[in-house]
N, CA and C of each residue as an Amber inpcrd file, in Angstrom:
protein
   420
  87.6450000  96.0770000  94.5470000  88.9860000  95.8940000  95.0670000
  89.9980000  96.7700000  94.3310000  89.7500000  97.0360000  93.0570000
  90.6670000  97.8640000  92.2780000  90.8580000  99.2330000  92.9210000
  89.7770000  99.8230000  93.4480000  89.8680000 101.1490000  94.0600000
  90.8220000 101.1130000  95.2540000  90.6390000 100.1600000  96.1640000
  91.4920000 100.0910000  97.3460000  92.9430000  99.8130000  96.9570000
  93.1700000  98.9620000  95.9740000  94.5370000  98.6720000  95.5340000
  95.2030000  99.9330000  94.9720000  94.4800000 100.6940000  94.1690000
  95.0290000 101.9330000  93.6020000  95.3290000 102.9480000  94.6930000
  94.3950000 103.0940000  95.6100000  94.5820000 104.0400000  96.7130000
  95.7500000 103.6060000  97.5850000  95.8030000 102.3340000  97.9390000
  96.8730000 101.8220000  98.8080000  98.2410000 101.9750000  98.1680000
  98.3160000 101.7010000  96.8860000  99.5930000 101.8390000  96.1780000
 100.0910000 103.2860000  96.2620000  99.1840000 104.2390000  96.0460000
  99.5690000 105.6470000  96.0880000  99.9270000 106.0800000  97.5140000
  99.1190000 105.6670000  98.5070000  99.4060000 106.0430000  99.8920000
 100.7440000 105.4880000 100.3700000 101.1140000 104.3170000  99.8810000
 102.3870000 103.7180000 100.2690000 103.5910000 104.5000000  99.7900000
 103.4070000 105.3610000  98.8060000 104.5050000 106.1730000  98.2630000
 104.6000000 107.5490000  98.9200000 103.6080000 107.9240000  99.7070000
 103.5930000 109.2310000 100.3720000 104.0840000 109.0650000 101.8100000
 104.1660000 110.1780000 102.5520000 104.6210000 110.0440000 103.9250000
 104.0550000 111.0530000 104.9180000 103.2700000 112.0420000 104.4730000
 102.7050000 113.0300000 105.3950000 101.1900000 113.0420000 105.2850000
 100.5290000 112.9370000 106.4350000  99.0750000 113.0100000 106.5110000
  98.6920000 114.2920000 107.2510000  97.6440000 114.9430000 106.7900000
  97.0190000 116.0620000 107.5060000  95.6910000 115.5410000 108.0240000
  95.4560000 115.6870000 109.3300000  94.2250000 115.1510000 109.8960000
  93.6310000 116.1190000 110.9080000  92.3160000 116.0230000 111.0650000
  91.5870000 116.9090000 111.9680000  90.7180000 116.0740000 112.8990000
  90.7010000 116.4960000 114.1650000  89.8680000 115.8530000 115.1750000
  88.9820000 116.9120000 115.8180000  87.8430000 116.4900000 116.3460000
  86.9160000 117.4270000 116.9760000  86.1840000 116.7480000 118.1190000
  85.7790000 117.5630000 119.0780000  84.8500000 117.1350000 120.1080000
  83.8460000 118.2700000 120.2890000  83.0120000 118.2200000 121.3030000
  81.9790000 119.2390000 121.4700000  82.5480000 120.6310000 121.7640000
  83.7650000 120.6970000 122.2990000  84.3370000 121.9740000 122.6960000
  85.3730000 122.5420000 121.7210000  86.0010000 121.7000000 120.9100000
  87.1370000 122.1790000 120.1360000  87.3200000 121.3570000 118.8620000
  88.0920000 121.9110000 117.9560000  88.4730000 121.2380000 116.7210000
  89.9030000 121.6620000 116.4120000  90.7250000 120.7280000 115.9050000
  92.1150000 121.0620000 115.5980000  92.6700000 120.1060000 114.5530000
  93.6270000 120.6120000 113.7680000  94.2820000 119.8110000 112.7330000
  95.7510000 119.6250000 113.0670000  96.3380000 118.5920000 112.4890000
  97.7560000 118.3100000 112.6770000  98.3040000 117.6310000 111.4320000
  99.6130000 117.6410000 111.3000000 100.3170000 116.9210000 110.2430000
 101.2560000 115.9280000 110.9060000 101.4600000 114.7990000 110.2600000
 102.3640000 113.7960000 110.8220000 102.9270000 112.9120000 109.7150000
 104.1270000 112.4080000 109.9430000 104.6390000 111.3370000 109.1080000
 103.8310000 110.0900000 109.4530000 103.5340000 109.2670000 108.4440000
 102.7380000 108.0820000 108.7190000 103.3580000 106.8410000 108.0970000
 103.0020000 105.7210000 108.6890000 103.2420000 104.3960000 108.1350000
 101.8700000 103.8840000 107.7140000 101.7030000 103.5450000 106.4360000
 100.4200000 103.0450000 105.9560000 100.4630000 101.5240000 105.8980000
  99.4120000 100.8960000 106.4060000  99.2960000  99.4390000 106.3640000
  98.0920000  99.0700000 105.4990000  98.3180000  98.5410000 104.2830000
  97.1910000  98.2060000 103.4080000  96.3290000  97.0590000 103.9410000
  96.9000000  96.1570000 104.7370000  96.1040000  95.0530000 105.2930000
  95.0910000  95.5710000 106.3170000  95.4980000  96.5450000 107.1300000
  94.6110000  97.1350000 108.1390000  93.7840000  98.2830000 107.5670000
  94.1850000  98.8000000 106.4110000  93.6620000 100.0400000 105.8470000
  93.7030000 101.0950000 106.9560000  94.9480000 101.3930000 107.3590000
  95.1500000 102.3010000 108.4880000  96.4880000 103.0260000 108.3650000
  96.5060000 104.2320000 108.9180000  97.7490000 104.9730000 109.1070000
  98.2070000 104.7570000 110.5440000  99.5200000 104.7250000 110.7340000
 100.0960000 104.6980000 112.0690000 101.0250000 105.8910000 112.1680000
 100.9280000 106.6140000 113.2690000 101.7150000 107.8290000 113.4420000
 102.0810000 108.0010000 114.9100000 102.9980000 108.9250000 115.1600000
 103.3910000 109.2430000 116.5240000 102.8920000 110.6390000 116.8620000
 102.3930000 110.8090000 118.0740000 101.9790000 112.1280000 118.5400000
 101.8750000 112.1230000 120.0570000 102.2560000 113.2210000 120.6620000
 102.1750000 113.3790000 122.1120000 100.7150000 113.5800000 122.5170000
 100.2140000 112.8040000 123.4560000  98.8200000 112.9650000 123.8880000
  98.5320000 114.3350000 124.5080000  99.5750000 115.0650000 124.8920000
  99.3750000 116.3790000 125.5140000  99.2420000 117.5120000 124.4980000
  99.4410000 117.2250000 123.2030000  99.2210000 118.2540000 122.1900000
  97.7340000 118.5840000 122.1490000  97.3940000 119.6880000 121.5160000
  95.9840000 120.0680000 121.4210000  95.1620000 118.9860000 120.7240000
  95.6750000 118.4740000 119.5860000  94.9310000 117.4300000 118.8730000
  94.9150000 116.1200000 119.6670000  95.9620000 115.8510000 120.4240000
  95.9940000 114.6540000 121.2640000  94.9750000 114.7220000 122.3880000
  94.8370000 115.8900000 122.9990000  93.8520000 116.0550000 124.0650000
  92.4300000 115.9600000 123.5230000  92.1970000 116.5240000 122.3440000
  90.8640000 116.4310000 121.7310000  90.5410000 114.9740000 121.3970000
  91.5430000 114.2430000 120.8990000  91.3310000 112.8410000 120.5190000
  91.0380000 111.9660000 121.7180000  91.7000000 112.2410000 122.8490000
  91.5530000 111.3500000 123.9950000  92.0380000 109.9670000 123.6080000
  91.3930000 108.9360000 124.0990000  91.7830000 107.5690000 123.7480000
  91.2690000 107.1790000 122.3660000  90.1850000 107.8640000 121.9110000
  89.5710000 107.5290000 120.6230000  88.6990000 108.6980000 120.1720000
  88.7320000 108.9870000 118.8680000  87.9100000 110.0770000 118.3280000
  87.6890000 109.8770000 116.8340000  86.6790000 110.5510000 116.3080000
  86.4780000 110.5780000 114.8600000  87.5160000 111.4990000 114.2510000
  87.9050000 111.1960000 113.0150000  88.9610000 111.9540000 112.3510000
  88.6590000 112.0390000 110.8600000  89.1340000 113.1120000 110.2450000
  89.0630000 113.2640000 108.7910000  90.3480000 113.9510000 108.3560000
  90.7220000 113.7630000 107.1010000  91.9490000 114.4090000 106.6630000
  92.2670000 114.1570000 105.2040000  93.5200000 114.4960000 104.8740000
  93.9870000 114.3890000 103.4940000  95.4440000 113.9580000 103.4430000
  95.8010000 113.3920000 102.3140000  97.1940000 113.1690000 101.9260000
  97.2680000 113.6890000 100.5030000  98.2130000 114.5830000 100.2450000
  98.2720000 115.1480000  98.8940000  99.7050000 115.3830000  98.4590000
  99.8970000 115.3190000  97.1600000 101.1710000 115.6830000  96.5710000
 101.2220000 117.1950000  96.4050000 102.3500000 117.7030000  96.0110000
 102.5250000 119.1420000  95.8340000 102.8950000 119.4230000  94.3850000
 101.9130000 119.7910000  93.5830000 102.1700000 120.1000000  92.1910000
 101.4810000 121.4080000  91.8280000 102.0260000 122.1100000  90.8730000
 101.4060000 123.3440000  90.3850000 100.5870000 123.0870000  89.1260000
 100.7180000 121.8940000  88.5630000 100.0340000 121.5360000  87.3240000
  98.7540000 120.7690000  87.6570000  97.5940000 121.3370000  87.3210000
  96.3180000 120.7190000  87.6510000  96.1770000 119.3140000  87.0510000
  96.8160000 119.0530000  85.9430000  96.7330000 117.7350000  85.3070000
  97.4840000 116.6690000  86.1050000  98.3380000 117.0820000  87.0380000
  99.1300000 116.1370000  87.8270000  98.6430000 116.0010000  89.2680000
  97.5290000 116.6390000  89.5970000  97.0160000 116.5830000  90.9740000
  96.6280000 115.1560000  91.3380000  97.0860000 114.7410000  92.5110000
  96.6950000 113.4660000  93.1180000  96.5220000 113.7200000  94.6120000
  95.5180000 113.1350000  95.1950000  95.3270000 113.3030000  96.6240000
  94.2260000 112.4250000  97.1530000  94.3110000 112.1330000  98.4420000
  93.3380000 111.2940000  99.1170000  92.6320000 112.1110000 100.1900000
  91.3220000 111.9360000 100.2550000  90.5310000 112.4490000 101.3580000
  90.0360000 111.2250000 102.1230000  89.9130000 111.3710000 103.4540000
  89.4870000 110.2180000 104.2360000  88.7120000 110.6300000 105.4750000
  87.9950000 109.6430000 106.0200000  87.4390000 109.7680000 107.3560000
  87.6110000 108.4250000 108.0440000  87.6510000 108.4780000 109.3640000
  87.8500000 107.2640000 110.1230000  87.8270000 107.5400000 111.6070000
  88.6180000 106.7540000 112.3210000  88.6810000 106.8640000 113.7680000
  90.1400000 106.7840000 114.2050000  90.5310000 107.6850000 115.0970000
  91.8920000 107.6800000 115.6200000  91.8650000 107.1340000 117.0420000
  92.8360000 106.2810000 117.3480000  92.9210000 105.7670000 118.7140000
  94.3660000 105.5780000 119.1180000  94.5970000 105.7780000 120.3840000
  95.9070000 105.5760000 120.9860000  96.1200000 104.0800000 121.1700000
  97.2610000 103.5740000 120.6860000  97.5590000 102.1430000 120.8220000
  98.4320000 101.9050000 122.0420000  98.2720000 100.7310000 122.6150000
  99.0780000 100.3480000 123.7790000  99.5080000  98.8990000 123.6430000
 100.4740000  98.5090000 124.4520000 100.8720000  97.1200000 124.5320000
 101.6480000  96.6110000 123.3300000 101.4780000  95.3110000 123.0720000
 102.2360000  94.6170000 122.0390000 102.0030000  95.1800000 120.6450000
 100.7560000  95.5110000 120.3220000 100.4440000  96.0790000 119.0030000
 101.2110000  97.3760000 118.7930000 101.2590000  98.1940000 119.8260000
 101.9670000  99.4670000 119.7490000 103.4600000  99.2460000 119.5280000
 104.0510000  98.3150000 120.2520000 105.4850000  98.0410000 120.1390000
 105.8520000  97.5370000 118.7490000 105.0650000  96.6340000 118.2130000
 105.3210000  96.0750000 116.8850000 105.2280000  97.1580000 115.8080000
 104.1980000  97.9780000 115.8820000 104.0280000  99.0400000 114.8940000
 105.0990000 100.1160000 115.0470000 105.5290000 100.3380000 116.2700000
 106.5980000 101.3230000 116.5100000 107.8840000 100.8820000 115.8020000
 108.1790000  99.5860000 115.8060000 109.3680000  99.0790000 115.1180000
 109.2900000  99.3670000 113.6190000 108.1410000  99.1130000 113.0070000
 107.9530000  99.4040000 111.5830000 108.0430000 100.8890000 111.2940000
 107.4720000 101.6930000 112.1630000 107.5220000 103.1510000 112.0030000
 108.9680000 103.6380000 112.0770000 109.7110000 103.1250000 113.0400000
 111.1170000 103.5220000 113.1960000 111.9740000 103.1020000 112.0040000
 111.6400000 101.9720000 111.3830000 112.3690000 101.5600000 110.1780000
 112.1240000 102.5530000 109.0450000 110.8860000 103.0120000 108.9090000
 110.5600000 103.9590000 107.8380000 111.0950000 105.3530000 108.1410000
 111.0580000 105.7410000 109.4150000 111.5010000 107.0770000 109.8340000
 112.4980000 106.9310000 110.9870000 113.7680000 106.6430000 110.6870000
 114.7540000 106.3920000 111.7400000 114.8830000 107.5230000 112.7630000
 114.6190000 108.7480000 112.3830000 114.6960000 109.8720000 113.3180000
 113.7270000 109.6920000 114.4850000 112.6740000 108.9040000 114.2750000
 111.6490000 108.7020000 115.3100000 112.1630000 107.8750000 116.4850000
 113.2870000 107.2040000 116.3210000 113.8190000 106.3850000 117.4170000
 114.0590000 107.2090000 118.6750000 114.3360000 108.4880000 118.5020000
 114.6000000 109.3630000 119.6460000 113.3540000 109.9960000 120.2500000
 112.1870000 109.6950000 119.6920000 110.9440000 110.2890000 120.1960000
 110.2760000 109.3580000 121.2070000 109.6770000 109.9580000 122.2240000
 108.9740000 109.1440000 123.2130000 107.4660000 109.1180000 122.9810000
 106.9850000 109.8030000 121.9450000 105.5480000 109.8580000 121.6780000
 104.9890000 108.4750000 121.3690000 103.7680000 108.1950000 121.8210000
 103.1540000 106.8940000 121.5550000 102.6330000 106.7720000 120.1230000
 102.2680000 105.5430000 119.7640000 101.7290000 105.2340000 118.4400000
 100.2110000 105.3830000 118.4620000  99.6980000 106.0150000 117.4190000
  98.2660000 106.1580000 117.2060000  97.9080000 105.4430000 115.9100000
  96.7080000 104.9270000 115.8510000  96.1760000 104.3210000 114.6300000
  95.0290000 105.1730000 114.1150000  95.0700000 105.4950000 112.8210000
  93.8940000 106.0590000 112.1600000  93.3190000 104.9360000 111.3070000
  92.2440000 104.3510000 111.7960000  91.5500000 103.2760000 111.0740000
  90.6360000 103.9450000 110.0560000  90.9100000 103.7110000 108.8010000
  90.2020000 104.3900000 107.7200000  88.8980000 103.6860000 107.3930000
  87.8230000 104.4570000 107.3810000  86.5090000 103.9100000 107.0560000
  86.0400000 104.3060000 105.6640000  86.6040000 105.3890000 105.1410000
  86.2410000 105.8550000 103.8070000  87.4440000 106.5500000 103.1900000
  87.7050000 106.2460000 101.9200000  88.8150000 106.8350000 101.1750000
  88.3380000 107.2800000  99.8030000  88.8770000 108.4080000  99.3550000
  88.6220000 108.8480000  97.9810000  89.9300000 109.4040000  97.4280000
  90.4200000 108.7750000  96.3700000  91.6200000 109.2290000  95.6690000
  91.1920000 109.9660000  94.4140000  91.6410000 111.1950000  94.2730000
  91.4880000 111.9300000  93.0210000  92.8200000 111.8400000  92.3050000
  92.8140000 111.3880000  91.0530000  94.0500000 111.2140000  90.2910000
  93.8730000 111.7990000  88.8960000  94.2220000 113.0690000  88.7600000
  94.0770000 113.7450000  87.4710000  95.0610000 113.2450000  86.4210000
  96.0810000 112.4840000  86.8230000  97.0110000 111.9430000  85.8310000
  96.3260000 110.9070000  84.9540000  95.1670000 110.3880000  85.3980000
  94.4050000 109.4030000  84.6280000  93.2270000 110.0480000  83.9050000
  93.1500000 111.3620000  83.9480000  92.0390000 112.1080000  83.3510000
  91.4730000 113.0480000  84.3920000  91.1120000 114.2420000  83.9700000
  90.6470000 115.2520000  84.9120000  89.4780000 114.7330000  85.7540000
  89.6410000 114.8070000  87.0760000  88.5750000 114.4070000  87.9860000
  88.4130000 112.9140000  88.1880000  89.3760000 112.0840000  87.7430000
  89.2810000 110.6280000  87.9280000  89.3230000 110.3170000  89.4250000
  88.3650000 109.5350000  89.8880000  88.2500000 109.2300000  91.3030000
  88.1740000 107.7240000  91.5500000  88.7640000 107.3160000  92.6610000
  88.6410000 105.9470000  93.1730000  88.0780000 106.0740000  94.5850000
  86.9840000 105.3900000  94.8780000  86.3570000 105.4850000  96.1930000
  86.3040000 104.1190000  96.8550000  86.4390000 104.1090000  98.1820000
  86.3830000 102.8750000  98.9530000  85.7220000 103.1660000 100.2930000
  84.9090000 102.2240000 100.7730000  84.3380000 102.2970000 102.1100000
  84.4940000 100.9470000 102.7920000  84.7530000 101.0020000 104.0820000
  84.8870000  99.7760000 104.8750000  83.5600000  99.0640000 104.9390000
């Protein structure tokens, strides 16, 4: 449990996720502001389904990505790598999560893009501030 708590605490302080989706014909990456939910172990983000990554994802797809800080000092590097599944949310769940997302990112109130969930199945946090190469790993 310590690993997930450490990872969740760090993810809650960040706000941009880089993620990649693929199917048999194509692969593409995207960046998005996210709302992290430690209870669900999931990111929630907004994206237009007509974007290249949205079309590749369809209603549901496998996903992998990273969340990282920006430092020039190797001793201060922190970052998360993950894999999971991305899916387009609809209905009441989507509306509730959209409210939380809008509270965190008020500019999003003007966007019509739907809410997507990245359900995380595996996480690895590298935190060099605790010693070079210190890692916390978690799997669902």
